[in-house]
Each structure stands twice: as C-alpha cells, then as structure tokens.
PDB file of C-alpha atoms in Angstrom:
ATOM      1  CA  UNK A   1      26.393  38.175 -52.405  1.00 84.00           C
ATOM      2  CA  UNK A   2      29.141  36.277 -53.594  1.00 95.00           C
ATOM      3  CA  UNK A   3      31.331  34.446 -51.133  1.00 97.00           C
ATOM      4  CA  UNK A   4      35.087  34.161 -51.941  1.00 98.00           C
ATOM      5  CA  UNK A   5      37.063  31.084 -49.648  1.00 98.00           C
ATOM      6  CA  UNK A   6      41.124  30.970 -49.920  1.00 98.00           C
ATOM      7  CA  UNK A   7      42.500  27.931 -49.715  1.00 98.00           C
ATOM      8  CA  UNK A   8      46.151  25.699 -49.635  1.00 98.00           C
ATOM      9  CA  UNK A   9      48.251  28.904 -48.305  1.00 98.00           C
ATOM     10  CA  UNK A  10      51.052  27.282 -45.416  1.00 98.00           C
ATOM     11  CA  UNK A  11      54.367  27.284 -44.556  1.00 98.00           C
ATOM     12  CA  UNK A  12      56.502  26.230 -47.376  1.00 98.00           C
ATOM     13  CA  UNK A  13      60.967  26.430 -48.083  1.00 98.00           C
ATOM     14  CA  UNK A  14      62.321  28.516 -50.979  1.00 98.00           C
ATOM     15  CA  UNK A  15      62.093  27.303 -54.218  1.00 98.00           C
ATOM     16  CA  UNK A  16      59.191  25.020 -53.303  1.00 98.00           C
ATOM     17  CA  UNK A  17      55.528  25.624 -54.654  1.00 98.00           C
ATOM     18  CA  UNK A  18      52.074  25.806 -53.272  1.00 98.00           C
ATOM     19  CA  UNK A  19      48.410  26.139 -55.096  1.00 98.00           C
ATOM     20  CA  UNK A  20      46.215  28.089 -53.696  1.00 98.00           C
ATOM     21  CA  UNK A  21      42.472  27.906 -54.632  1.00 98.00           C
ATOM     22  CA  UNK A  22      39.672  30.093 -54.435  1.00 98.00           C
ATOM     23  CA  UNK A  23      35.754  28.824 -54.261  1.00 98.00           C
ATOM     24  CA  UNK A  24      33.307  31.420 -54.577  1.00 98.00           C
ATOM     25  CA  UNK A  25      29.292  30.479 -53.836  1.00 97.00           C
ATOM     26  CA  UNK A  26      27.064  31.151 -56.119  1.00 93.00           C
ATOM     27  CA  UNK A  27      25.433  30.855 -60.125  1.00 93.00           C
ATOM     28  CA  UNK A  28      27.572  33.975 -61.268  1.00 95.00           C
ATOM     29  CA  UNK A  29      31.009  33.293 -61.450  1.00 96.00           C
ATOM     30  CA  UNK A  30      31.565  33.205 -64.704  1.00 96.00           C
ATOM     31  CA  UNK A  31      30.061  36.985 -64.158  1.00 96.00           C
ATOM     32  CA  UNK A  32      33.295  38.149 -62.554  1.00 98.00           C
ATOM     33  CA  UNK A  33      36.933  39.158 -63.277  1.00 98.00           C
ATOM     34  CA  UNK A  34      38.766  37.229 -60.672  1.00 98.00           C
ATOM     35  CA  UNK A  35      42.227  37.848 -59.069  1.00 98.00           C
ATOM     36  CA  UNK A  36      44.693  37.755 -56.729  1.00 98.00           C
ATOM     37  CA  UNK A  37      46.676  40.054 -54.886  1.00 98.00           C
ATOM     38  CA  UNK A  38      48.869  39.882 -51.890  1.00 98.00           C
ATOM     39  CA  UNK A  39      49.329  41.679 -48.809  1.00 98.00           C
ATOM     40  CA  UNK A  40      52.492  41.102 -46.806  1.00 98.00           C
ATOM     41  CA  UNK A  41      52.877  42.708 -43.046  1.00 94.00           C
ATOM     42  CA  UNK A  42      53.350  46.641 -43.047  1.00 95.00           C
ATOM     43  CA  UNK A  43      53.309  46.888 -47.442  1.00 97.00           C
ATOM     44  CA  UNK A  44      50.379  47.992 -49.312  1.00 97.00           C
ATOM     45  CA  UNK A  45      48.426  45.441 -51.346  1.00 97.00           C
ATOM     46  CA  UNK A  46      49.736  44.680 -54.435  1.00 98.00           C
ATOM     47  CA  UNK A  47      48.138  42.807 -57.552  1.00 98.00           C
ATOM     48  CA  UNK A  48      49.548  39.231 -58.696  1.00 98.00           C
ATOM     49  CA  UNK A  49      47.129  38.630 -61.028  1.00 98.00           C
ATOM     50  CA  UNK A  50      44.179  38.070 -63.124  1.00 98.00           C
ATOM     51  CA  UNK A  51      41.824  36.716 -65.215  1.00 98.00           C
ATOM     52  CA  UNK A  52      39.488  36.740 -67.371  1.00 98.00           C
ATOM     53  CA  UNK A  53      36.099  36.180 -67.174  1.00 97.00           C
ATOM     54  CA  UNK A  54      36.577  33.069 -69.788  1.00 96.00           C
ATOM     55  CA  UNK A  55      39.979  31.833 -68.167  1.00 96.00           C
ATOM     56  CA  UNK A  56      40.985  33.123 -71.707  1.00 97.00           C
ATOM     57  CA  UNK A  57      43.180  36.004 -70.720  1.00 98.00           C
ATOM     58  CA  UNK A  58      45.965  35.659 -68.056  1.00 98.00           C
ATOM     59  CA  UNK A  59      47.549  38.833 -66.791  1.00 98.00           C
ATOM     60  CA  UNK A  60      50.371  38.579 -64.010  1.00 98.00           C
ATOM     61  CA  UNK A  61      52.888  41.506 -61.891  1.00 98.00           C
ATOM     62  CA  UNK A  62      56.111  41.079 -63.306  1.00 98.00           C
ATOM     63  CA  UNK A  63      57.101  40.443 -59.526  1.00 98.00           C
ATOM     64  CA  UNK A  64      55.613  36.560 -60.284  1.00 98.00           C
ATOM     65  CA  UNK A  65      55.957  36.263 -64.007  1.00 98.00           C
ATOM     66  CA  UNK A  66      56.643  33.009 -65.427  1.00 98.00           C
ATOM     67  CA  UNK A  67      56.421  31.449 -61.659  1.00 98.00           C
ATOM     68  CA  UNK A  68      53.060  31.792 -60.955  1.00 98.00           C
ATOM     69  CA  UNK A  69      49.747  30.701 -62.953  1.00 98.00           C
ATOM     70  CA  UNK A  70      46.448  31.321 -62.230  1.00 98.00           C
ATOM     71  CA  UNK A  71      43.434  29.467 -63.888  1.00 98.00           C
ATOM     72  CA  UNK A  72      39.963  29.432 -62.737  1.00 98.00           C
ATOM     73  CA  UNK A  73      37.324  26.044 -63.968  1.00 98.00           C
ATOM     74  CA  UNK A  74      34.139  28.000 -63.960  1.00 97.00           C
ATOM     75  CA  UNK A  75      32.066  24.486 -64.199  1.00 97.00           C
ATOM     76  CA  UNK A  76      33.763  23.934 -60.051  1.00 97.00           C
ATOM     77  CA  UNK A  77      33.186  28.025 -59.616  1.00 98.00           C
ATOM     78  CA  UNK A  78      36.925  27.986 -58.724  1.00 98.00           C
ATOM     79  CA  UNK A  79      40.066  29.684 -59.407  1.00 98.00           C
ATOM     80  CA  UNK A  80      43.374  28.750 -58.636  1.00 98.00           C
ATOM     81  CA  UNK A  81      47.095  30.262 -58.163  1.00 98.00           C
ATOM     82  CA  UNK A  82      49.958  27.855 -59.554  1.00 98.00           C
ATOM     83  CA  UNK A  83      53.032  29.184 -57.670  1.00 98.00           C
ATOM     84  CA  UNK A  84      56.507  27.504 -58.007  1.00 98.00           C
ATOM     85  CA  UNK A  85      60.160  28.896 -57.222  1.00 98.00           C
ATOM     86  CA  UNK A  86      58.687  30.936 -54.541  1.00 98.00           C
ATOM     87  CA  UNK A  87      60.881  32.905 -52.624  1.00 97.00           C
ATOM     88  CA  UNK A  88      60.955  34.978 -49.147  1.00 97.00           C
ATOM     89  CA  UNK A  89      59.404  38.074 -50.963  1.00 97.00           C
ATOM     90  CA  UNK A  90      56.453  35.669 -52.034  1.00 98.00           C
ATOM     91  CA  UNK A  91      56.072  35.821 -48.230  1.00 98.00           C
ATOM     92  CA  UNK A  92      52.471  37.367 -47.532  1.00 98.00           C
ATOM     93  CA  UNK A  93      48.199  36.978 -46.816  1.00 98.00           C
ATOM     94  CA  UNK A  94      47.032  35.874 -50.936  1.00 98.00           C
ATOM     95  CA  UNK A  95      43.420  36.963 -51.518  1.00 98.00           C
ATOM     96  CA  UNK A  96      41.116  36.291 -54.448  1.00 98.00           C
ATOM     97  CA  UNK A  97      38.967  39.027 -55.466  1.00 98.00           C
ATOM     98  CA  UNK A  98      35.940  39.330 -57.469  1.00 98.00           C
ATOM     99  CA  UNK A  99      34.821  42.556 -60.099  1.00 98.00           C
ATOM    100  CA  UNK A 100      31.784  42.622 -61.666  1.00 95.00           C
ATOM    101  CA  UNK A 101      33.028  45.735 -63.935  1.00 94.00           C
ATOM    102  CA  UNK A 102      34.103  45.242 -67.927  1.00 95.00           C
ATOM    103  CA  UNK A 103      37.640  46.290 -67.233  1.00 94.00           C
ATOM    104  CA  UNK A 104      40.565  43.852 -67.471  1.00 97.00           C
ATOM    105  CA  UNK A 105      42.319  46.008 -64.036  1.00 97.00           C
ATOM    106  CA  UNK A 106      45.084  45.606 -61.743  1.00 98.00           C
ATOM    107  CA  UNK A 107      43.906  47.927 -59.161  1.00 97.00           C
ATOM    108  CA  UNK A 108      42.071  46.768 -55.864  1.00 97.00           C
ATOM    109  CA  UNK A 109      40.478  49.487 -56.308  1.00 97.00           C
ATOM    110  CA  UNK A 110      38.109  47.843 -58.511  1.00 97.00           C
ATOM    111  CA  UNK A 111      37.292  44.377 -57.106  1.00 98.00           C
ATOM    112  CA  UNK A 112      34.328  44.158 -55.516  1.00 97.00           C
ATOM    113  CA  UNK A 113      34.778  40.941 -53.453  1.00 98.00           C
ATOM    114  CA  UNK A 114      37.024  39.783 -51.474  1.00 98.00           C
ATOM    115  CA  UNK A 115      37.674  36.747 -49.632  1.00 98.00           C
ATOM    116  CA  UNK A 116      39.725  36.384 -46.110  1.00 98.00           C
ATOM    117  CA  UNK A 117      42.710  35.428 -47.358  1.00 98.00           C
ATOM    118  CA  UNK A 118      45.109  32.748 -46.843  1.00 98.00           C
ATOM    119  CA  UNK A 119      48.772  32.952 -45.271  1.00 98.00           C
ATOM    120  CA  UNK A 120      52.001  32.250 -47.651  1.00 98.00           C
ATOM    121  CA  UNK A 121      55.451  31.793 -46.085  1.00 98.00           C
ATOM    122  CA  UNK A 122      58.181  31.115 -47.344  1.00 98.00           C
ATOM    123  CA  UNK A 123      61.371  30.040 -45.273  1.00 96.00           C
ATOM    124  CA  UNK A 124      64.782  31.403 -46.329  1.00 87.00           C
TER     125      UNK A 124
END
C-alpha cells in the first residue's frame, strides 16, 4: 500500500502563493494517476487537479484553472501543486490521492490512496 504525505501548507495572504508537495512511498508511483482534492469546513471534498501517470496530461477544476499548476516527478516519487493568486475561497485542507485505475477521473470515489492533508489558510 502506497503512503502519501503532503507538505507545504500554511498561512498566506490573499494574492499570495504556496507550493504543496506530496511524497509517495514505494516503487509503484509511476503506475498511479495522481490528484489533488480539497475540503473546506462544512463542505464536501472537491476536485482540484489531476495528472496522468507520465505527467503529460493535466486537468483542473474551473475554480483553479490559470492559478494552480500540477506536476509530478516520477524519479522523486513526488507530485506538486503550485498555487498562485490565492483567495479566501482556497482555504481548505488539501489532500493528494492516488488511483490505480485507468481513467482520469475527477471523482474522489476513484482514488484509493490518500494523504493526511495539509492545511492552506488564506487570510482576507
């Protein structure tokens, strides 16, 4: 079972940037579709971004497109989420997740492995 650990969250002013990282254990990282989800208090978990197994294809939620960039480094077993132009609505716990399926799904139901989350708080 792959273990995922997110880092890089914190407190940032509106308009600022953060880079989130997710480090994966094991030697099967390149076989997973990877995604970022986020969950704000009292709200459902929502899709943020995904990247295919090779890193050549990304998808983004409309709410973050143009502001966030997802990437992966298979040699380092790590995925990244570079955020910019952060606003208060970006405040949430950000989770990385891995799918061993074959479809580029935005549904959390398709992701088998999850990290513990990292808190991003954007001050107004």
